[in-house]
């Protein structure tokens, strides 16, 4: 393992423009479960209950959705960034970070102190809510207060439209600008670091491949194998916080 950490450190040292691509595995050590590991969200809930089409067409589906979303938000709100998030911040402090493209919806890159303009949230965020009709935005905690007062499903104050957290559900369009910007960054980086992602959720998982096709080196740090391991210059199957801490210790200690 030491050799892999040393190679990772060398790859970071020789890179000038790193694109960090993160998934749920980055945040498990902050107490937020991922979706696919044992004990993850999909062992508890049925993904088919969370399709966008169902959400907009059925009040019962909205009730189930909000129940799951509230449970998830109760973990996310108090969560703190862990050593892996802080390592990504260190890359920015040393002028090496081009951008962070995250699939996470937990706001932890922002809490770790990365510049907001360097963070692309491909799947949105759980900390705000919008009306699907008039697009009015709400702070999540304002909506949580409504639940606490007894309602089961919230609707827009202005137009009565359906409210939904600003996350991308199955079957819902990706934020186009975020996706396009991610692909642009993938074309500009010299190293793409995939951290804590199973790389099975598309189109997000196409970003590292764009980087490789544009000539960047690829490092994947994930506990389990991913479908893109064969394309990577370095694959490290271990805790992402341990791996990154080890690499940065060699570089910046
Ligand atoms: P995923 O659940 O598909 O994969 C996570 C991967 O991380 C797994 O392969 C797992 O082995 C690995 N992993 C878990 N803990 C790790 C650790 N400490 N160190 C190294 N590897 C670790 O997650 P994904 O690839 O992000 O895609 C699923 C979707 O889940 C995304 O769309 C994302 O929006 C959503 N999601 C987000 C959060 C969050 O915001 N924290 C949490 C759960 C799911």
Short mmCIF file of C-alpha atoms and ligand atoms in Angstrom, two decimals:
data_model
loop_
_atom_site.label_atom_id
_atom_site.label_comp_id
_atom_site.label_asym_id
_atom_site.label_seq_id
_atom_site.Cartn_x
_atom_site.Cartn_y
_atom_site.Cartn_z
CA UNK A 1 0.00 0.00 0.00
CA UNK A 2 2.86 2.41 0.78
CA UNK A 3 3.97 2.21 -2.85
CA UNK A 4 0.51 3.22 -4.05
CA UNK A 5 0.44 6.16 -1.65
CA UNK A 6 3.89 7.23 -2.85
CA UNK A 7 2.79 7.02 -6.49
CA UNK A 8 -0.33 9.06 -5.66
CA UNK A 9 1.85 11.71 -4.02
CA UNK A 10 4.06 11.81 -7.11
CA UNK A 11 1.01 12.25 -9.36
CA UNK A 12 -0.25 15.15 -7.23
CA UNK A 13 3.25 16.71 -7.13
CA UNK A 14 3.57 16.73 -10.90
CA UNK A 15 0.04 18.03 -11.55
CA UNK A 16 -0.85 21.70 -11.94
CA UNK A 17 -4.59 21.50 -12.60
CA UNK A 18 -6.35 18.80 -10.65
CA UNK A 19 -9.98 17.95 -11.21
CA UNK A 20 -11.36 16.23 -8.12
CA UNK A 21 -14.46 14.13 -8.77
CA UNK A 22 -16.21 13.05 -5.57
CA UNK A 23 -18.98 10.66 -4.58
CA UNK A 24 -20.80 9.51 -1.50
CA UNK A 25 -17.75 7.52 -0.28
CA UNK A 26 -16.03 10.82 0.58
CA UNK A 27 -18.66 11.57 3.20
CA UNK A 28 -19.21 8.17 4.87
CA UNK A 29 -16.56 9.07 7.44
CA UNK A 30 -18.62 12.17 8.25
CA UNK A 31 -21.48 9.86 9.25
CA UNK A 32 -23.45 10.09 5.99
CA UNK A 33 -24.12 6.64 4.48
CA UNK A 34 -23.56 6.05 0.78
CA UNK A 35 -26.21 4.43 -1.38
CA UNK A 36 -24.67 1.14 -2.42
CA UNK A 37 -22.44 -0.11 0.42
CA UNK A 38 -23.86 -2.59 2.96
CA UNK A 39 -26.05 -0.53 5.30
CA UNK A 40 -26.40 2.14 2.58
CA UNK A 41 -29.59 3.98 1.71
CA UNK A 42 -30.77 1.47 -0.91
CA UNK A 43 -30.95 -1.30 1.66
CA UNK A 44 -33.55 0.71 3.48
CA UNK A 45 -35.54 2.30 0.67
CA UNK A 46 -36.64 1.18 -2.78
CA UNK A 47 -35.02 3.42 -5.44
CA UNK A 48 -38.10 3.07 -7.68
CA UNK A 49 -40.09 5.07 -5.11
CA UNK A 50 -37.94 8.09 -5.89
CA UNK A 51 -38.45 8.62 -9.61
CA UNK A 52 -39.16 12.22 -10.52
CA UNK A 53 -42.23 11.23 -12.52
CA UNK A 54 -43.73 9.57 -9.46
CA UNK A 55 -42.90 12.56 -7.28
CA UNK A 56 -44.72 15.01 -9.51
CA UNK A 57 -47.72 12.82 -10.20
CA UNK A 58 -48.58 11.32 -6.82
CA UNK A 59 -49.07 12.92 -3.39
CA UNK A 60 -48.39 9.58 -1.68
CA UNK A 61 -45.01 9.32 -3.46
CA UNK A 62 -44.20 12.87 -2.32
CA UNK A 63 -44.94 11.88 1.28
CA UNK A 64 -42.52 8.91 1.05
CA UNK A 65 -39.92 11.04 -0.70
CA UNK A 66 -40.00 13.76 1.95
CA UNK A 67 -39.78 11.16 4.72
CA UNK A 68 -36.55 9.80 3.25
CA UNK A 69 -35.23 13.26 2.42
CA UNK A 70 -35.88 14.53 5.95
CA UNK A 71 -34.10 11.54 7.44
CA UNK A 72 -31.12 12.18 5.17
CA UNK A 73 -31.10 15.90 5.89
CA UNK A 74 -31.06 15.21 9.64
CA UNK A 75 -27.69 13.49 9.06
CA UNK A 76 -26.35 16.08 6.66
CA UNK A 77 -27.18 19.22 8.61
CA UNK A 78 -24.94 18.55 11.63
CA UNK A 79 -22.21 16.71 9.63
CA UNK A 80 -18.67 18.07 9.57
CA UNK A 81 -16.10 17.63 6.82
CA UNK A 82 -13.67 14.77 7.45
CA UNK A 83 -9.96 14.47 6.64
CA UNK A 84 -10.73 13.66 2.99
CA UNK A 85 -12.67 16.90 2.47
CA UNK A 86 -9.90 18.79 4.24
CA UNK A 87 -7.33 17.17 1.94
CA UNK A 88 -9.25 18.51 -1.06
CA UNK A 89 -9.14 21.97 0.56
CA UNK A 90 -5.36 21.54 0.99
CA UNK A 91 -5.05 20.96 -2.77
CA UNK A 92 -6.76 24.31 -3.32
CA UNK A 93 -4.52 26.01 -0.72
CA UNK A 94 -1.50 24.82 -2.69
CA UNK A 95 -2.86 26.20 -5.95
CA UNK A 96 -3.34 22.78 -7.51
CA UNK A 97 -7.11 22.55 -7.66
CA UNK A 98 -8.87 23.33 -10.93
CA UNK A 99 -12.30 22.35 -9.59
CA UNK A 100 -14.29 19.87 -7.53
CA UNK A 101 -17.06 18.12 -9.39
CA UNK A 102 -19.20 16.44 -6.77
CA UNK A 103 -22.14 14.09 -6.93
CA UNK A 104 -22.71 14.78 -3.25
CA UNK A 105 -25.60 16.85 -2.04
CA UNK A 106 -24.28 17.39 1.48
CA UNK A 107 -22.54 20.79 1.28
CA UNK A 108 -19.38 19.36 2.89
CA UNK A 109 -16.91 20.72 0.32
CA UNK A 110 -18.26 24.19 1.12
CA UNK A 111 -18.03 23.50 4.86
CA UNK A 112 -14.42 22.36 4.37
CA UNK A 113 -13.64 25.80 2.95
CA UNK A 114 -13.22 25.18 -0.77
CA UNK A 115 -14.15 28.26 -2.81
CA UNK A 116 -17.79 28.05 -3.93
CA UNK A 117 -16.81 28.97 -7.50
CA UNK A 118 -14.60 25.87 -7.66
CA UNK A 119 -17.39 23.49 -6.61
CA UNK A 120 -19.80 22.02 -9.12
CA UNK A 121 -22.72 20.13 -7.57
CA UNK A 122 -23.74 17.82 -10.38
CA UNK A 123 -26.67 16.37 -8.46
CA UNK A 124 -27.67 19.57 -6.70
CA UNK A 125 -27.92 20.19 -2.99
CA UNK A 126 -30.15 19.18 -0.12
CA UNK A 127 -29.82 22.50 1.67
CA UNK A 128 -32.29 24.38 -0.47
CA UNK A 129 -35.76 23.70 -1.85
CA UNK A 130 -37.49 25.10 -4.94
CA UNK A 131 -40.97 25.34 -6.35
CA UNK A 132 -41.15 23.21 -9.49
CA UNK A 133 -43.65 25.70 -11.02
CA UNK A 134 -42.56 29.28 -10.24
CA UNK A 135 -38.96 28.38 -9.18
CA UNK A 136 -39.19 30.31 -5.89
CA UNK A 137 -36.33 29.20 -3.66
CA UNK A 138 -36.62 28.32 0.03
CA UNK A 139 -34.05 27.66 2.69
CA UNK A 140 -34.27 24.02 3.73
CA UNK A 141 -34.63 24.86 7.41
CA UNK A 142 -37.71 26.99 6.68
CA UNK A 143 -39.33 23.92 5.07
CA UNK A 144 -38.20 21.70 7.94
CA UNK A 145 -39.99 24.06 10.35
CA UNK A 146 -43.21 23.49 8.39
CA UNK A 147 -42.84 19.72 8.80
CA UNK A 148 -42.21 20.20 12.49
CA UNK A 149 -45.53 22.03 12.71
CA UNK A 150 -47.35 18.96 11.34
CA UNK A 151 -47.66 19.17 7.52
CA UNK A 152 -46.81 16.05 5.46
CA UNK A 153 -46.04 17.65 2.06
CA UNK A 154 -45.09 21.32 1.54
CA UNK A 155 -46.39 23.53 -1.29
CA UNK A 156 -45.31 26.93 -2.60
CA UNK A 157 -46.54 30.01 -0.71
CA UNK A 158 -46.76 32.06 -3.89
CA UNK A 159 -48.30 29.73 -6.46
CA UNK A 160 -49.27 26.52 -4.64
CA UNK A 161 -46.79 24.56 -6.78
CA UNK A 162 -44.96 21.40 -5.72
CA UNK A 163 -41.84 21.99 -3.63
CA UNK A 164 -38.82 19.72 -4.02
CA UNK A 165 -35.29 19.77 -2.59
CA UNK A 166 -32.76 21.10 -5.13
CA UNK A 167 -31.39 17.63 -5.83
CA UNK A 168 -31.53 15.68 -9.07
CA UNK A 169 -33.83 12.66 -8.83
CA UNK A 170 -33.85 9.61 -11.06
CA UNK A 171 -35.56 10.62 -14.28
CA UNK A 172 -35.00 14.34 -13.67
CA UNK A 173 -32.86 16.40 -16.06
CA UNK A 174 -29.29 17.09 -14.96
CA UNK A 175 -28.40 20.77 -14.45
CA UNK A 176 -27.15 21.44 -17.97
CA UNK A 177 -24.70 24.24 -17.14
CA UNK A 178 -23.10 22.17 -14.33
CA UNK A 179 -22.68 19.18 -16.64
CA UNK A 180 -21.21 21.30 -19.45
CA UNK A 181 -18.82 23.07 -17.09
CA UNK A 182 -17.70 19.70 -15.67
CA UNK A 183 -16.89 18.43 -19.15
CA UNK A 184 -14.98 21.65 -19.90
CA UNK A 185 -12.91 21.21 -16.74
CA UNK A 186 -12.32 17.56 -17.65
CA UNK A 187 -10.83 18.82 -20.91
CA UNK A 188 -8.50 21.24 -19.09
CA UNK A 189 -7.18 19.21 -16.15
CA UNK A 190 -3.88 17.32 -16.11
CA UNK A 191 -4.95 14.96 -13.30
CA UNK A 192 -8.41 13.69 -12.45
CA UNK A 193 -8.80 12.25 -8.93
CA UNK A 194 -11.92 10.14 -8.40
CA UNK A 195 -12.61 9.94 -4.67
CA UNK A 196 -15.23 7.67 -3.11
CA UNK A 197 -17.45 6.99 -6.10
CA UNK A 198 -18.72 3.69 -7.49
CA UNK A 199 -18.72 5.36 -10.95
CA UNK A 200 -21.96 3.71 -11.94
CA UNK A 201 -24.26 6.74 -11.96
CA UNK A 202 -24.43 8.36 -15.41
CA UNK A 203 -23.99 10.88 -16.92
CA UNK A 204 -21.87 12.02 -13.93
CA UNK A 205 -19.52 9.04 -14.26
CA UNK A 206 -18.60 10.10 -17.80
CA UNK A 207 -16.59 13.08 -16.44
CA UNK A 208 -13.39 11.11 -15.55
CA UNK A 209 -13.42 9.45 -18.98
CA UNK A 210 -13.54 12.87 -20.66
CA UNK A 211 -10.45 13.80 -18.65
CA UNK A 212 -8.62 10.65 -19.76
CA UNK A 213 -9.60 11.20 -23.40
CA UNK A 214 -8.20 14.74 -23.15
CA UNK A 215 -4.83 13.41 -21.97
CA UNK A 216 -5.13 13.73 -18.18
CA UNK A 217 -3.86 11.09 -15.78
CA UNK A 218 -6.50 9.31 -13.73
CA UNK A 219 -6.32 8.29 -10.06
CA UNK A 220 -9.18 6.38 -8.46
CA UNK A 221 -9.40 6.05 -4.68
CA UNK A 222 -12.35 3.90 -3.64
CA UNK A 223 -12.84 1.02 -1.25
CA UNK A 224 -14.30 -1.20 -3.95
CA UNK A 225 -13.40 -1.72 -7.59
CA UNK A 226 -15.12 0.54 -10.12
CA UNK A 227 -15.89 -0.07 -13.81
CA UNK A 228 -13.20 2.50 -14.73
CA UNK A 229 -10.31 0.98 -12.74
CA UNK A 230 -8.83 -0.44 -15.94
CA UNK A 231 -8.47 3.08 -17.40
CA UNK A 232 -6.67 4.51 -14.38
CA UNK A 233 -2.96 5.24 -13.93
CA UNK A 234 -3.40 4.52 -10.22
CA UNK A 235 -6.12 2.65 -8.32
CA UNK A 236 -6.11 2.63 -4.52
CA UNK A 237 -8.68 0.44 -2.80
CA UNK A 238 -8.73 1.85 0.71
CA UNK A 239 -10.33 4.53 2.88
CA UNK A 240 -10.19 7.77 0.94
CA UNK A 241 -9.30 9.84 4.02
CA UNK A 242 -6.41 7.52 4.89
CA UNK A 243 -5.13 7.47 1.32
CA UNK A 244 -5.27 11.24 0.87
CA UNK A 245 -3.81 12.00 4.27
CA UNK A 246 -0.93 9.64 3.44
CA UNK A 247 -0.29 11.27 0.07
CA UNK A 248 -0.42 14.82 1.39
CA UNK A 249 1.83 13.97 4.32
CA UNK A 250 4.51 12.92 1.85
CA UNK A 251 4.08 16.16 -0.09
CA UNK A 252 3.39 18.96 2.32
CA UNK A 253 4.44 17.79 5.81
P1 LIG B 1 -22.16 5.22 -4.36
O1 LIG B 1 -22.93 4.96 -3.11
O2 LIG B 1 -22.63 4.60 -5.62
O3 LIG B 1 -20.64 4.75 -4.17
C1 LIG B 1 -19.88 5.12 -3.07
C2 LIG B 1 -18.57 4.35 -3.16
O4 LIG B 1 -17.74 4.83 -2.14
C3 LIG B 1 -18.72 2.84 -2.98
O5 LIG B 1 -18.10 2.17 -4.06
C4 LIG B 1 -17.98 2.55 -1.66
O6 LIG B 1 -17.23 1.36 -1.71
C5 LIG B 1 -17.06 3.73 -1.55
N1 LIG B 1 -16.74 4.14 -0.18
C6 LIG B 1 -17.59 4.29 0.87
N2 LIG B 1 -16.94 4.80 1.92
C7 LIG B 1 -15.64 4.95 1.54
C8 LIG B 1 -14.48 5.44 2.18
N3 LIG B 1 -14.50 5.88 3.43
N4 LIG B 1 -13.31 5.45 1.48
C9 LIG B 1 -13.25 4.98 0.20
N5 LIG B 1 -14.33 4.55 -0.46
C10 LIG B 1 -15.51 4.53 0.19
O7 LIG B 1 -22.04 6.78 -4.48
P2 LIG B 1 -21.82 7.73 -5.74
O8 LIG B 1 -20.80 7.15 -6.65
O9 LIG B 1 -21.62 9.08 -5.18
O10 LIG B 1 -23.19 7.73 -6.53
C11 LIG B 1 -24.44 7.62 -5.95
C12 LIG B 1 -25.33 8.84 -5.81
O11 LIG B 1 -25.47 8.99 -4.44
C13 LIG B 1 -24.87 10.15 -6.26
O12 LIG B 1 -25.77 10.59 -7.19
C14 LIG B 1 -25.00 11.09 -5.03
O13 LIG B 1 -25.76 12.21 -5.41
C15 LIG B 1 -25.78 10.33 -4.05
N6 LIG B 1 -25.42 10.34 -2.62
C16 LIG B 1 -24.86 11.43 -2.03
C17 LIG B 1 -24.53 11.40 -0.70
C18 LIG B 1 -23.92 12.60 -0.06
O14 LIG B 1 -24.20 13.71 -0.49
N7 LIG B 1 -23.06 12.43 0.95
C19 LIG B 1 -24.77 10.25 0.06
C20 LIG B 1 -25.37 9.16 -0.57
C21 LIG B 1 -25.68 9.23 -1.92
#
